Rosetta silent file (secondary structure, phi, psi, omega in degrees, C-alpha in Angstrom):
SEQUENCE: XXXXXXXXXXXXXXXXXXXXXXXXXXXXXXXXXXXXXXXXXXXXXXXXXXXXXXXXXXXXXXXXXXXXXXXXXXXXXXXXXXXXXXXXXXXXXXXXXXXXXXXXXXXXXXXXXXXXXXXXXXXXXXXXXXXXXXXXXXXXXXXXXXXXXXXXXXXXXXXXXXXXXXXXXXXXXXXXXXXXXXXXXXXXXXXXXXXXXXXXXXXXXXXXXXXXXXXXXXXXXXXXXXXXXXXXXXXXXXXXXXXXXXXXXXXXXXXXXXXXXXXXXXXXXXXXXXXXXXXXXXXXXXXXXXXXXXXXXXXXXXXXXXXX
SCORE:     score description
SCORE:     0.000 S_00000001
   1 L     0.000  -48.392 -178.965   70.181   51.471 -152.709 S_00000001
   2 H   -56.020  -43.639  174.396   72.475   49.857 -150.168 S_00000001
   3 H   -56.820  -45.143 -179.710   71.724   52.658 -147.730 S_00000001
   4 H   -62.836  -44.416  174.115   68.050   52.222 -148.161 S_00000001
   5 H   -61.681  -38.185  173.379   68.149   48.617 -147.642 S_00000001
   6 H   -62.190  -43.436  176.133   70.143   49.024 -144.527 S_00000001
   7 H   -58.230  -42.085 -172.733   67.526   51.465 -143.218 S_00000001
   8 H   -62.730  -50.003 -177.938   64.616   49.148 -144.016 S_00000001
   9 H   -60.302  -43.793  178.238   66.522   46.337 -142.122 S_00000001
  10 H   -63.528  -47.301  177.513   67.153   48.675 -139.142 S_00000001
  11 H   -58.704  -40.829  178.728   63.485   49.723 -138.956 S_00000001
  12 H   -64.577  -42.954  178.351   62.383   46.122 -139.132 S_00000001
  13 H   -61.549  -41.012 -176.543   64.688   45.116 -136.318 S_00000001
  14 H   -67.173  -41.895  178.827   63.470   48.047 -134.195 S_00000001
  15 H   -56.754  -46.773 -179.103   59.753   47.175 -134.876 S_00000001
  16 H   -66.718  -27.710  179.029   60.327   43.634 -133.870 S_00000001
  17 H   -67.779  -33.287 -173.916   62.154   44.795 -130.732 S_00000001
  18 H   -99.454   -7.525  177.024   59.099   46.961 -129.659 S_00000001
  19 H   -52.430  -51.256  176.455   56.411   44.652 -130.735 S_00000001
  20 H   -56.410  -41.922 -175.825   56.073   42.747 -127.477 S_00000001
  21 H   -62.125  -46.713  176.888   55.900   46.085 -125.589 S_00000001
  22 H   -53.268  -51.429 -178.510   53.093   47.162 -128.025 S_00000001
  23 H   -61.907  -44.949  177.498   51.176   43.961 -127.348 S_00000001
  24 H   -59.470  -35.556 -174.455   51.523   44.290 -123.606 S_00000001
  25 H   -83.919  -26.023 -167.617   50.218   47.795 -123.515 S_00000001
  26 H  -115.100  -12.756  174.993   47.275   47.310 -125.872 S_00000001
  27 L   -77.567  119.078  179.212   46.085   43.645 -125.448 S_00000001
  28 L   -61.610  139.884 -175.245   43.258   43.850 -122.758 S_00000001
  29 L   -79.388  145.076  178.436   43.959   41.868 -119.567 S_00000001
  30 L   -74.497  -18.884 -176.761   41.758   38.861 -118.969 S_00000001
  31 L  -102.838   17.111  175.748   41.773   39.678 -115.249 S_00000001
  32 L   -54.591  136.466  175.821   40.484   43.243 -115.631 S_00000001
  33 L    76.709    6.383 -173.682   38.107   44.136 -113.026 S_00000001
  34 L   -94.588   -2.981  170.449   38.673   41.091 -110.861 S_00000001
  35 L  -107.866  147.959  179.006   39.894   42.854 -107.768 S_00000001
  36 L   -63.084  146.207  171.357   37.599   44.880 -105.503 S_00000001
  37 L   -65.033  162.818 -174.231   37.854   48.605 -105.445 S_00000001
  38 L   -61.198  129.209  173.473   39.670   50.225 -102.671 S_00000001
  39 L   -68.852  -19.936  178.077   37.723   50.367  -99.237 S_00000001
  40 L    81.408  -14.107  179.607   39.498   53.567  -98.437 S_00000001
  41 L  -144.727  138.323 -171.810   39.965   52.568  -94.891 S_00000001
  42 L  -121.728   85.449 -167.775   42.220   49.778  -93.466 S_00000001
  43 H   -64.228  -28.322 -174.315   41.233   48.632  -89.944 S_00000001
  44 H   -65.900  -27.844  178.291   44.009   45.996  -89.653 S_00000001
  45 H   -69.855  -18.958 -175.881   46.512   48.902  -89.617 S_00000001
  46 H   -87.667  -13.411  176.523   44.734   50.386  -86.615 S_00000001
  47 L  -111.614  136.472 -177.791   45.268   47.347  -84.241 S_00000001
  48 L   -73.712  131.034  173.878   48.511   46.238  -82.950 S_00000001
  49 L   -71.146  152.286  176.540   49.727   42.681  -83.897 S_00000001
  50 E  -137.635  157.567 -175.963   50.702   40.259  -81.225 S_00000001
  51 L   -72.346  161.117 -179.972   52.547   37.071  -80.924 S_00000001
  52 H   -57.772  -46.809 -170.031   50.610   33.733  -80.604 S_00000001
  53 H   -73.099  -18.673  176.317   51.464   33.104  -77.004 S_00000001
  54 H   -68.295  -27.924 -173.434   50.534   36.627  -75.889 S_00000001
  55 H  -122.082   -9.926 -162.568   46.909   35.947  -76.794 S_00000001
  56 E  -138.855  158.603  171.553   46.374   32.209  -77.412 S_00000001
  57 E  -138.529  161.692  177.666   46.897   28.723  -76.056 S_00000001
  58 E   -69.647  143.644  177.873   46.602   25.206  -77.364 S_00000001
  59 E  -111.091  -46.542  169.808   43.142   23.768  -77.101 S_00000001
  60 E  -155.552  163.078  174.159   43.490   20.298  -78.591 S_00000001
  61 L    71.014   48.028 -175.442   45.772   18.296  -80.859 S_00000001
  62 H   -70.894  -16.688  174.766   49.036   19.607  -79.348 S_00000001
  63 H   -80.873    1.194 -175.056   51.064   17.067  -81.302 S_00000001
  64 H  -122.496   36.877  170.395   49.547   18.631  -84.528 S_00000001
  65 E  -154.191  148.253  175.387   50.838   22.125  -84.093 S_00000001
  66 E  -135.453  137.144 -170.544   54.019   23.968  -84.204 S_00000001
  67 E  -121.933  144.864  159.102   54.483   27.514  -82.926 S_00000001
  68 L  -115.279 -173.332 -175.042   56.994   30.289  -83.204 S_00000001
  69 L   -59.753  -34.868 -174.718   57.010   33.610  -81.483 S_00000001
  70 L  -107.342  -15.049 -176.518   54.576   35.131  -83.846 S_00000001
  71 L  -147.181 -173.453  178.485   52.476   32.407  -85.424 S_00000001
  72 E  -147.708  136.838  169.574   51.274   28.811  -85.451 S_00000001
  73 E  -113.961  131.309  177.031   51.026   26.024  -87.915 S_00000001
  74 E  -118.061  159.995 -177.653   48.398   23.463  -87.402 S_00000001
  75 E  -152.958  153.390  177.502   47.665   20.269  -89.375 S_00000001
  76 E  -111.835  138.500  172.716   45.250   17.455  -89.805 S_00000001
  77 L  -139.038 -173.819 -175.172   46.195   13.903  -90.465 S_00000001
  78 L   -65.762  -15.266 -171.200   44.492   10.556  -90.091 S_00000001
  79 L   -96.232  -35.103 -173.673   45.121   10.538  -86.265 S_00000001
  80 L  -169.005  160.580  166.263   44.044   14.142  -85.346 S_00000001
  81 L  -105.380 -155.241  176.201   43.410   17.707  -86.187 S_00000001
  82 E  -155.157  159.604  176.219   44.274   20.671  -83.998 S_00000001
  83 E  -157.767  158.614  175.529   42.927   23.939  -82.418 S_00000001
  84 E  -138.354  164.670 -167.917   43.754   26.856  -80.293 S_00000001
  85 E  -145.719  142.588  179.379   41.809   29.319  -78.181 S_00000001
  86 E   -62.397  152.108  178.780   42.251   32.848  -76.887 S_00000001
  87 L   -71.251  -37.153 -176.371   43.306   33.283  -73.264 S_00000001
  88 L  -112.193  150.419  171.570   40.589   35.878  -72.605 S_00000001
  89 L   -89.339  154.422 -178.906   36.940   36.001  -73.521 S_00000001
  90 E  -119.560  160.358  168.985   35.599   39.257  -75.162 S_00000001
  91 E  -114.902   -7.271  167.151   32.194   40.891  -75.378 S_00000001
  92 E  -165.877  168.471  176.318   33.059   42.945  -78.382 S_00000001
  93 E   150.509  178.258  175.226   36.194   43.715  -80.570 S_00000001
  94 E  -109.088  124.114 -173.750   38.234   43.371  -83.769 S_00000001
  95 E  -122.053  115.950 -170.377   39.692   39.898  -84.257 S_00000001
  96 E  -143.214  159.986  174.617   42.015   39.263  -87.105 S_00000001
  97 E  -164.176  143.376  174.269   44.753   36.838  -88.377 S_00000001
  98 E   -91.074  140.877 -169.131   46.705   36.217  -91.596 S_00000001
  99 E  -135.770  143.032  169.993   46.244   32.740  -92.822 S_00000001
 100 E  -126.143  124.239 -170.344   47.841   30.707  -95.630 S_00000001
 101 L   -92.699  168.831  179.072   46.010   27.603  -96.923 S_00000001
 102 L   -94.979  137.384 -177.763   47.255   24.343  -98.376 S_00000001
 103 L   -88.536  179.038  177.901   46.988   23.930 -102.128 S_00000001
 104 L    80.611 -147.713  179.671   45.873   20.841 -103.983 S_00000001
 105 L   -79.813  112.012  178.331   43.295   18.303 -102.760 S_00000001
 106 L  -133.345   24.830 -173.194   41.829   19.468  -99.520 S_00000001
 107 L   -63.436  144.536 -178.719   38.204   18.345  -99.848 S_00000001
 108 L    84.921  -16.008 -172.793   36.516   17.674  -96.469 S_00000001
 109 E   -93.405  126.427  171.166   38.982   19.760  -94.615 S_00000001
 110 E  -102.048  118.505  165.111   37.852   22.893  -92.516 S_00000001
 111 E  -105.975  126.709 -166.906   40.396   25.498  -91.665 S_00000001
 112 E  -135.272  154.840  175.059   38.654   28.002  -89.364 S_00000001
 113 E  -137.950  124.581 -169.326   39.048   31.300  -87.441 S_00000001
 114 E  -162.384  170.649  174.216   35.961   32.058  -85.412 S_00000001
 115 E  -117.452  139.513 -174.643   34.338   33.367  -82.189 S_00000001
 116 E  -160.364  150.509  164.129   32.452   31.056  -79.860 S_00000001
 117 L  -129.586   45.330 -173.773   31.231   30.383  -76.327 S_00000001
 118 L   -69.723  -28.028 -176.126   30.389   26.731  -76.903 S_00000001
 119 L   -83.472  -31.954  178.999   32.509   25.632  -73.807 S_00000001
 120 L   -84.437  -23.899 -174.128   30.665   28.058  -71.413 S_00000001
 121 L  -133.746   64.921 -176.841   27.247   27.383  -72.894 S_00000001
 122 L   -71.420  135.210 -176.274   27.280   23.789  -74.423 S_00000001
 123 L    79.113    7.572 -174.736   24.088   23.062  -76.419 S_00000001
 124 L  -152.315   38.084 -162.139   23.129   26.696  -76.145 S_00000001
 125 L  -113.334  175.702 -179.093   25.978   28.746  -77.584 S_00000001
 126 L  -112.754  147.911 -178.263   26.764   31.558  -79.901 S_00000001
 127 E  -157.525  148.044  173.686   29.276   31.535  -82.803 S_00000001
 128 E  -135.154  120.374 -170.189   30.671   33.733  -85.537 S_00000001
 129 E  -115.323  135.878  154.487   32.683   31.948  -88.192 S_00000001
 130 E  -111.091  116.911 -170.701   35.154   32.416  -90.887 S_00000001
 131 E  -130.159  124.683  177.921   35.617   28.910  -92.399 S_00000001
 132 E   -99.645  121.103  177.347   37.552   27.799  -95.484 S_00000001
 133 E   -83.722  121.364 -178.445   35.957   24.796  -97.079 S_00000001
 134 L   -63.606  163.329 -169.986   38.413   22.462  -98.712 S_00000001
 135 L  -140.235  175.053  177.722   38.219   21.698 -102.374 S_00000001
 136 L   -95.796  165.031 -179.134   39.205   19.343 -105.152 S_00000001
 137 L   -57.556  133.328  176.351   41.956   19.913 -107.790 S_00000001
 138 L    86.429   -3.803 -177.540   41.396   22.768 -110.037 S_00000001
 139 L  -112.660  147.948 -174.730   38.519   24.275 -107.963 S_00000001
 140 L   -83.422  154.772  170.883   38.790   27.344 -105.635 S_00000001
 141 L   -59.419  155.527  172.474   38.398   27.301 -101.914 S_00000001
 142 E  -116.032  135.304  176.019   35.054   28.630 -100.525 S_00000001
 143 E   -98.567  110.105  176.363   35.134   31.108  -97.641 S_00000001
 144 E  -102.768  121.405  165.459   32.013   30.512  -95.470 S_00000001
 145 E  -103.213  145.948 -171.338   30.947   33.136  -93.016 S_00000001
 146 E  -149.169  152.704 -178.076   28.287   32.040  -90.526 S_00000001
 147 E  -136.542  123.905  167.173   26.402   33.380  -87.398 S_00000001
 148 E  -108.896  144.762 -178.382   24.889   31.024  -84.803 S_00000001
 149 L  -129.205  122.134  177.019   22.610   32.483  -82.101 S_00000001
 150 L    31.298   69.449  169.603   22.100   30.857  -78.684 S_00000001
 151 L    98.774  -19.779  179.818   22.200   27.159  -79.479 S_00000001
 152 L   -71.460  114.806 -172.631   21.165   27.127  -83.045 S_00000001
 153 L   127.798  -12.630  174.171   23.810   24.792  -84.444 S_00000001
 154 L  -114.042   91.252 -178.301   23.538   22.408  -81.534 S_00000001
 155 L    87.249  -57.793  174.218   20.664   20.006  -82.616 S_00000001
 156 L   -96.311   89.427 -178.176   18.487   22.865  -84.072 S_00000001
 157 L   -76.751   96.191  177.621   20.748   23.866  -86.906 S_00000001
 158 L  -116.099   78.845 -176.264   19.972   27.418  -87.832 S_00000001
 159 L   -81.875  151.390  175.240   22.912   28.678  -89.769 S_00000001
 160 L  -116.159   62.547 -165.193   23.232   32.068  -91.408 S_00000001
 161 L   -83.537  142.474  162.525   25.726   31.182  -94.016 S_00000001
 162 E  -132.047  119.294 -172.020   27.104   33.404  -96.741 S_00000001
 163 E  -109.741  145.598 -176.324   29.717   31.859  -98.987 S_00000001
 164 E  -132.413  152.682  156.448   32.331   33.560 -101.181 S_00000001
 165 L  -100.299  162.784 -176.389   35.008   32.634 -103.661 S_00000001
 166 L  -104.998  152.121  178.104   38.140   34.843 -103.374 S_00000001
 167 L   -83.364    7.997  174.730   39.752   37.230 -105.914 S_00000001
 168 L  -145.158  175.500  172.046   43.153   35.579 -105.233 S_00000001
 169 L   -88.655  110.445 -172.760   44.658   32.242 -104.514 S_00000001
 170 L   -78.441    0.887  177.303   44.686   31.903 -100.756 S_00000001
 171 L   -89.900  -22.498 -173.957   47.368   29.182 -101.088 S_00000001
 172 L   -76.396  -37.947 -169.201   50.071   31.417 -102.604 S_00000001
 173 L  -147.545  173.897  176.243   50.552   33.864  -99.797 S_00000001
 174 L   -84.475  137.173  170.342   49.221   34.916  -96.313 S_00000001
 175 E  -123.643  157.578 -173.409   46.074   37.073  -96.383 S_00000001
 176 E  -105.318  129.312 -178.191   44.388   38.839  -93.520 S_00000001
 177 E  -118.996  137.053 -175.826   40.832   37.734  -92.408 S_00000001
 178 E  -144.728  159.312  177.122   38.967   39.531  -89.571 S_00000001
 179 E  -132.969  123.993  165.411   35.758   39.798  -87.706 S_00000001
 180 E  -102.747  125.232 -177.456   34.475   42.942  -86.132 S_00000001
 181 E  -123.238  122.436  172.184   31.867   42.298  -83.470 S_00000001
 182 E  -127.576  171.893 -179.358   30.091   45.158  -81.635 S_00000001
 183 L   -65.684   -9.153  179.527   26.847   45.248  -79.826 S_00000001
 184 L  -119.569   -4.029 -176.015   25.139   46.498  -83.025 S_00000001
 185 E  -170.019  155.248  169.099   26.818   44.673  -85.933 S_00000001
 186 E  -125.364  133.313 -174.739   29.251   41.987  -87.143 S_00000001
 187 E  -127.310  129.895  178.779   31.504   42.796  -90.131 S_00000001
 188 E  -105.328  138.361 -174.967   33.612   40.175  -91.914 S_00000001
 189 E  -126.613  145.858  169.243   36.917   41.456  -93.746 S_00000001
 190 E  -130.619  120.975 -179.806   39.219   39.964  -96.222 S_00000001
 191 L    49.433   38.159  178.514   42.458   42.078  -96.644 S_00000001
 192 L    77.658   -7.699  174.866   40.537   44.995  -95.070 S_00000001
 193 E   -86.644  125.345  178.236   37.779   44.721  -97.619 S_00000001
 194 E   -70.807  136.885 -178.069   34.373   44.200  -96.027 S_00000001
 195 E  -105.378  -32.207 -164.953   32.589   41.171  -97.460 S_00000001
 196 E  -155.114  130.704  170.470   29.651   40.859  -95.252 S_00000001
 197 E  -127.319  129.091  179.002   27.857   43.054  -92.574 S_00000001
 198 E  -114.616  102.489 -178.316   25.293   41.418  -90.218 S_00000001
 199 E   -71.168  153.888  168.335   23.407   44.154  -88.398 S_00000001
 200 L   -79.773  114.414 -178.196   21.685   43.674  -85.108 S_00000001
 201 L  -106.310  -24.976  177.845   17.978   43.707  -85.890 S_00000001
 202 L  -155.049  156.097  173.982   16.759   42.057  -82.744 S_00000001
 203 H   -54.672  -33.460 -170.020   18.073   40.579  -79.401 S_00000001
 204 H   -79.060  -13.698 -174.989   16.829   37.220  -80.665 S_00000001
 205 H  -118.635   24.630 -177.536   19.011   37.238  -83.862 S_00000001
 206 L  -148.067  135.759 -178.361   22.300   38.586  -82.498 S_00000001
 207 L   -79.092  123.266 -172.067   24.998   37.256  -80.299 S_00000001
 208 L  -121.859  -11.756  179.346   25.589   39.276  -77.150 S_00000001
 209 L   -88.021  149.886 -168.760   27.256   36.997  -74.622 S_00000001
 210 L   -53.109  150.275  171.638   31.017   37.033  -74.219 S_00000001
 211 E  -140.472  154.336  175.110   33.047   34.694  -76.605 S_00000001
 212 E   -90.566  160.682  175.428   36.468   33.390  -77.030 S_00000001
 213 E  -104.985  141.633 -168.252   38.522   33.443  -80.320 S_00000001
 214 E  -131.010  155.140  164.163   39.368   30.078  -81.785 S_00000001
 215 E  -138.423  147.050 -179.847   41.382   28.627  -84.691 S_00000001
 216 E  -160.578  159.854  165.383   41.191   25.070  -85.884 S_00000001
 217 E  -133.018  133.703 -162.874   41.625   22.401  -88.593 S_00000001
 218 E  -161.366  157.830  177.198   39.435   19.429  -88.623 S_00000001
 219 E   -77.333  110.865 -177.657   37.725   16.643  -90.698 S_00000001
 220 L  -121.419   37.881 -162.944   34.324   17.818  -91.901 S_00000001
 221 L   -63.388  -24.825 -177.580   33.867   15.317  -94.689 S_00000001
 222 L   -69.137  -17.094 -177.071   30.127   14.890  -94.095 S_00000001
 223 L  -144.978  -18.974 -163.879   29.335   18.418  -95.338 S_00000001
 224 L   -64.351  -42.763 -170.852   32.309   20.649  -96.178 S_00000001
 225 L  -116.670  112.181 -176.743   32.902   20.065  -99.875 S_00000001
 226 H    47.610   53.169 -177.559   29.869   20.081 -102.102 S_00000001
 227 H    54.963   35.059  176.311   27.648   18.932  -99.403 S_00000001
 228 H    96.247   -2.258 -172.064   29.728   16.001  -98.473 S_00000001
 229 L   -66.181  -37.559  177.596   30.167   14.592 -102.057 S_00000001
 230 L  -109.614  129.341 -171.901   33.962   14.765 -101.630 S_00000001
 231 L  -101.810  172.226  169.000   35.618   13.437  -98.495 S_00000001
 232 L   -59.604  126.360 -178.202   39.033   13.829  -96.857 S_00000001
 233 L  -112.780  105.119 -169.488   41.423   11.716  -98.773 S_00000001
 234 H   -77.792   -1.992  165.889   44.335   11.030  -96.331 S_00000001
 235 H   -56.941  -24.440 -175.761   46.718   10.014  -99.155 S_00000001
 236 H  -102.429   13.041  177.604   47.363   13.786  -99.324 S_00000001
 237 L   -71.091  160.323   -5.469   47.975   14.315  -95.549 S_00000001
 238 L   -78.331  152.210  170.291   49.091   16.253  -93.713 S_00000001
 239 E   -92.907  123.321 -164.558   46.653   19.115  -94.387 S_00000001
 240 E  -117.814  137.866  166.740   48.286   22.293  -93.082 S_00000001
 241 E  -126.943  130.054 -179.607   46.992   25.768  -92.093 S_00000001
 242 E  -107.168  130.289 -179.132   49.365   28.594  -91.193 S_00000001
 243 E  -123.928  135.378  168.353   48.374   31.535  -88.937 S_00000001
 244 E  -150.718 -169.072  175.988   50.304   34.538  -88.041 S_00000001
 245 E    54.867   50.306 -169.491   49.818   38.338  -87.588 S_00000001
 246 E   -79.115  138.142  174.473   47.230   37.923  -84.739 S_00000001
 247 E  -134.793  139.741  175.797   45.087   40.918  -83.675 S_00000001
 248 E  -155.971  104.599 -167.855   42.603   40.992  -80.911 S_00000001
 249 E  -138.161  125.680  176.644   41.500   44.320  -79.674 S_00000001
 250 E   163.708 -150.860 -174.492   38.352   45.323  -77.833 S_00000001
 251 E   -93.751  109.799  173.495   36.311   44.927  -74.657 S_00000001
 252 E   -61.881  170.689  175.213   37.252   41.817  -72.700 S_00000001
 253 L   -72.965  -15.878 -175.512   34.474   40.185  -70.643 S_00000001
 254 L   -96.644   -8.036  177.266   36.335   41.536  -67.515 S_00000001
 255 L   -62.333  142.248  179.369   36.408   45.155  -68.848 S_00000001
 256 L   -65.144  154.730 -171.356   34.308   47.762  -67.058 S_00000001
 257 L   -66.672  -12.314  171.977   31.015   48.484  -68.725 S_00000001
 258 L   -71.493  -18.792  179.171   32.222   51.917  -69.831 S_00000001
 259 L   -55.225  124.808 -174.615   34.561   50.178  -72.313 S_00000001
 260 L   -91.025  128.842  175.796   33.666   51.580  -75.726 S_00000001
 261 L   -59.103  144.863  177.854   33.414   49.055  -78.573 S_00000001
 262 L   -67.203  164.138  170.830   36.078   49.417  -81.410 S_00000001
 263 L  -121.275  151.995 -179.508   35.252   50.428  -84.872 S_00000001
 264 L  -121.534   30.229  173.983   36.499   49.086  -88.194 S_00000001
 265 L  -142.712  173.157 -179.982   35.468   52.146  -90.127 S_00000001
 266 L   -63.550   -9.984 -174.744   36.415   55.965  -89.979 S_00000001
 267 L  -100.216  129.221  179.647   33.469   56.560  -87.761 S_00000001
 268 L   -65.363  -20.608  178.505   33.911   55.778  -84.074 S_00000001
 269 L   -74.593   -9.393 -176.725   30.201   54.937  -83.881 S_00000001
 270 L   101.105 -159.930 -178.526   30.801   51.979  -86.229 S_00000001
 271 L    78.950 -167.524  176.806   29.177   51.061  -89.436 S_00000001
 272 L  -126.555  143.577  178.701   30.821   51.340  -92.925 S_00000001
 273 L   -77.973  173.102 -179.028   31.859   54.426  -94.788 S_00000001
 274 H   -60.841  -34.828 -171.248   30.398   54.851  -98.356 S_00000001
 275 H   -81.545  -25.171  175.521   33.584   53.705 -100.056 S_00000001
 276 H   -75.186  -36.872  177.799   33.726   50.523  -97.698 S_00000001
 277 H   -62.943  -38.188 -177.413   30.032   49.853  -98.574 S_00000001
 278 H   -65.975  -43.809  174.915   30.832   50.210 -102.241 S_00000001
 279 H   -56.892  -54.951 -174.897   33.744   47.685 -101.920 S_00000001
 280 H   -55.519  -48.208 -173.689   31.498   45.237 -100.012 S_00000001
 281 H   -65.441  -31.613  179.000   28.677   45.425 -102.615 S_00000001
 282 H   -70.289  -43.208  174.906   31.214   44.794 -105.392 S_00000001
 283 H   -59.492  -43.214 -178.210   32.495   41.615 -103.776 S_00000001
 284 H   -70.519  -18.670 -176.822   29.042   40.361 -103.252 S_00000001
 285 H   -88.002  -22.868  179.141   28.062   41.031 -106.745 S_00000001
 286 H  -107.406  -36.347 -165.700   31.131   39.250 -108.220 S_00000001
 287 L  -123.449   -2.198  176.799   32.175   36.635 -105.694 S_00000001
 288 E   -78.178  133.007 -177.239   29.166   35.679 -103.432 S_00000001
 289 E  -119.224   -5.068  175.718   28.096   32.189 -104.302 S_00000001
 290 E  -161.650  135.967  178.195   25.518   31.463 -101.535 S_00000001
 291 E  -137.166  118.376 -171.292   23.273   33.575  -99.388 S_00000001
 292 H   -62.149  -28.299 -176.268   21.073   31.865  -96.860 S_00000001
 293 H   -76.168  -19.097  178.649   18.395   34.544  -97.116 S_00000001
 294 H   -98.530   11.482  173.561   18.032   33.856 -100.896 S_00000001
 295 L   -96.586  104.837 -172.243   17.633   30.076 -100.319 S_00000001
 296 L   -82.535    0.753  174.067   14.010   29.576 -100.813 S_00000001
 297 L   -79.413  -17.262 -171.352   14.225   25.926  -99.716 S_00000001
 298 L   -96.268  157.829 -173.033   14.812   27.058  -96.253 S_00000001
 299 L   -88.800   98.957 -174.304   12.293   28.002  -93.547 S_00000001
 300 H   -78.132    0.169  169.236   12.777   31.724  -93.071 S_00000001
 301 H   -67.528  -17.354  176.029   10.460   32.022  -90.035 S_00000001
 302 H   -89.262   -8.850 -179.557   13.635   30.846  -88.311 S_00000001
 303 L  -131.913   74.200 -176.199   15.763   33.629  -89.709 S_00000001
 304 H   -65.312  -22.673 -177.429   13.464   36.640  -89.397 S_00000001
 305 H   -65.072  -21.677 -178.443   16.331   39.066  -90.012 S_00000001
 306 H   -60.351  -29.955 -165.026   16.155   38.057  -93.741 S_00000001
 307 L  -126.814   -1.184  171.500   12.909   39.932  -94.235 S_00000001
 308 L   -84.383    0.000    0.000   13.011   42.728  -91.623 S_00000001
């Protein structure tokens, strides 16, 4: 009897010991399916990283940035924001950087990485944007992708916005964001996962003039967060954006015409592989929160690419 009681106690102890493991193995995860499938190809690994000063210079707000050999930290406070610009203009290429955003209340704040020729063509410029729209406590950042063509955005605002939430918290760690721009397409990437492809359907709806690469942080209280409902609150300043792991590879504006545009897929001719397309469609079905082509309040005669 004593031996039997001892065995029961031993079995009970062992059962309690293994119960947490059983629960871990068999209780379904609430985050199951929240990460996109593998794209199967990782373009950021194909292009060499460079230090900040090898490819960029300060553009504005020099007192609101701090650089090291590899990266830059820029910030916004009540007195100023900050921005930087590539040394060279490009007519195509792969442009990427790793960014870490500020947590907490960041409403009204824009942290951006983008291509533009606004200084060369004021009032008549092209632009390709990755913009992080600041947020309020407890709500996720919105990543806005946008394309402006020849002045649309200067007075005649014809944006081509697609907005996403992310499958991770962009304030916890650095993540890689990139733009592939070639004469036939623009593709936006997050950690090598394509989230949007904007193909060239006509000369009128595609940027073809050389552009520089920019990064900035600034006050966009009038529209950035819930259409301007929430403004920048400088009690939470400074608002900080950290950039490193810069990549800029392609045809500069000074390269010979025979310079071949780079690709961000296994195919030298560009486009996306089937696996990359599957990953992109998964992201768009799970994390896309706004598509300008599906906004029926807009005049789509100004964006004919939506129905071609």
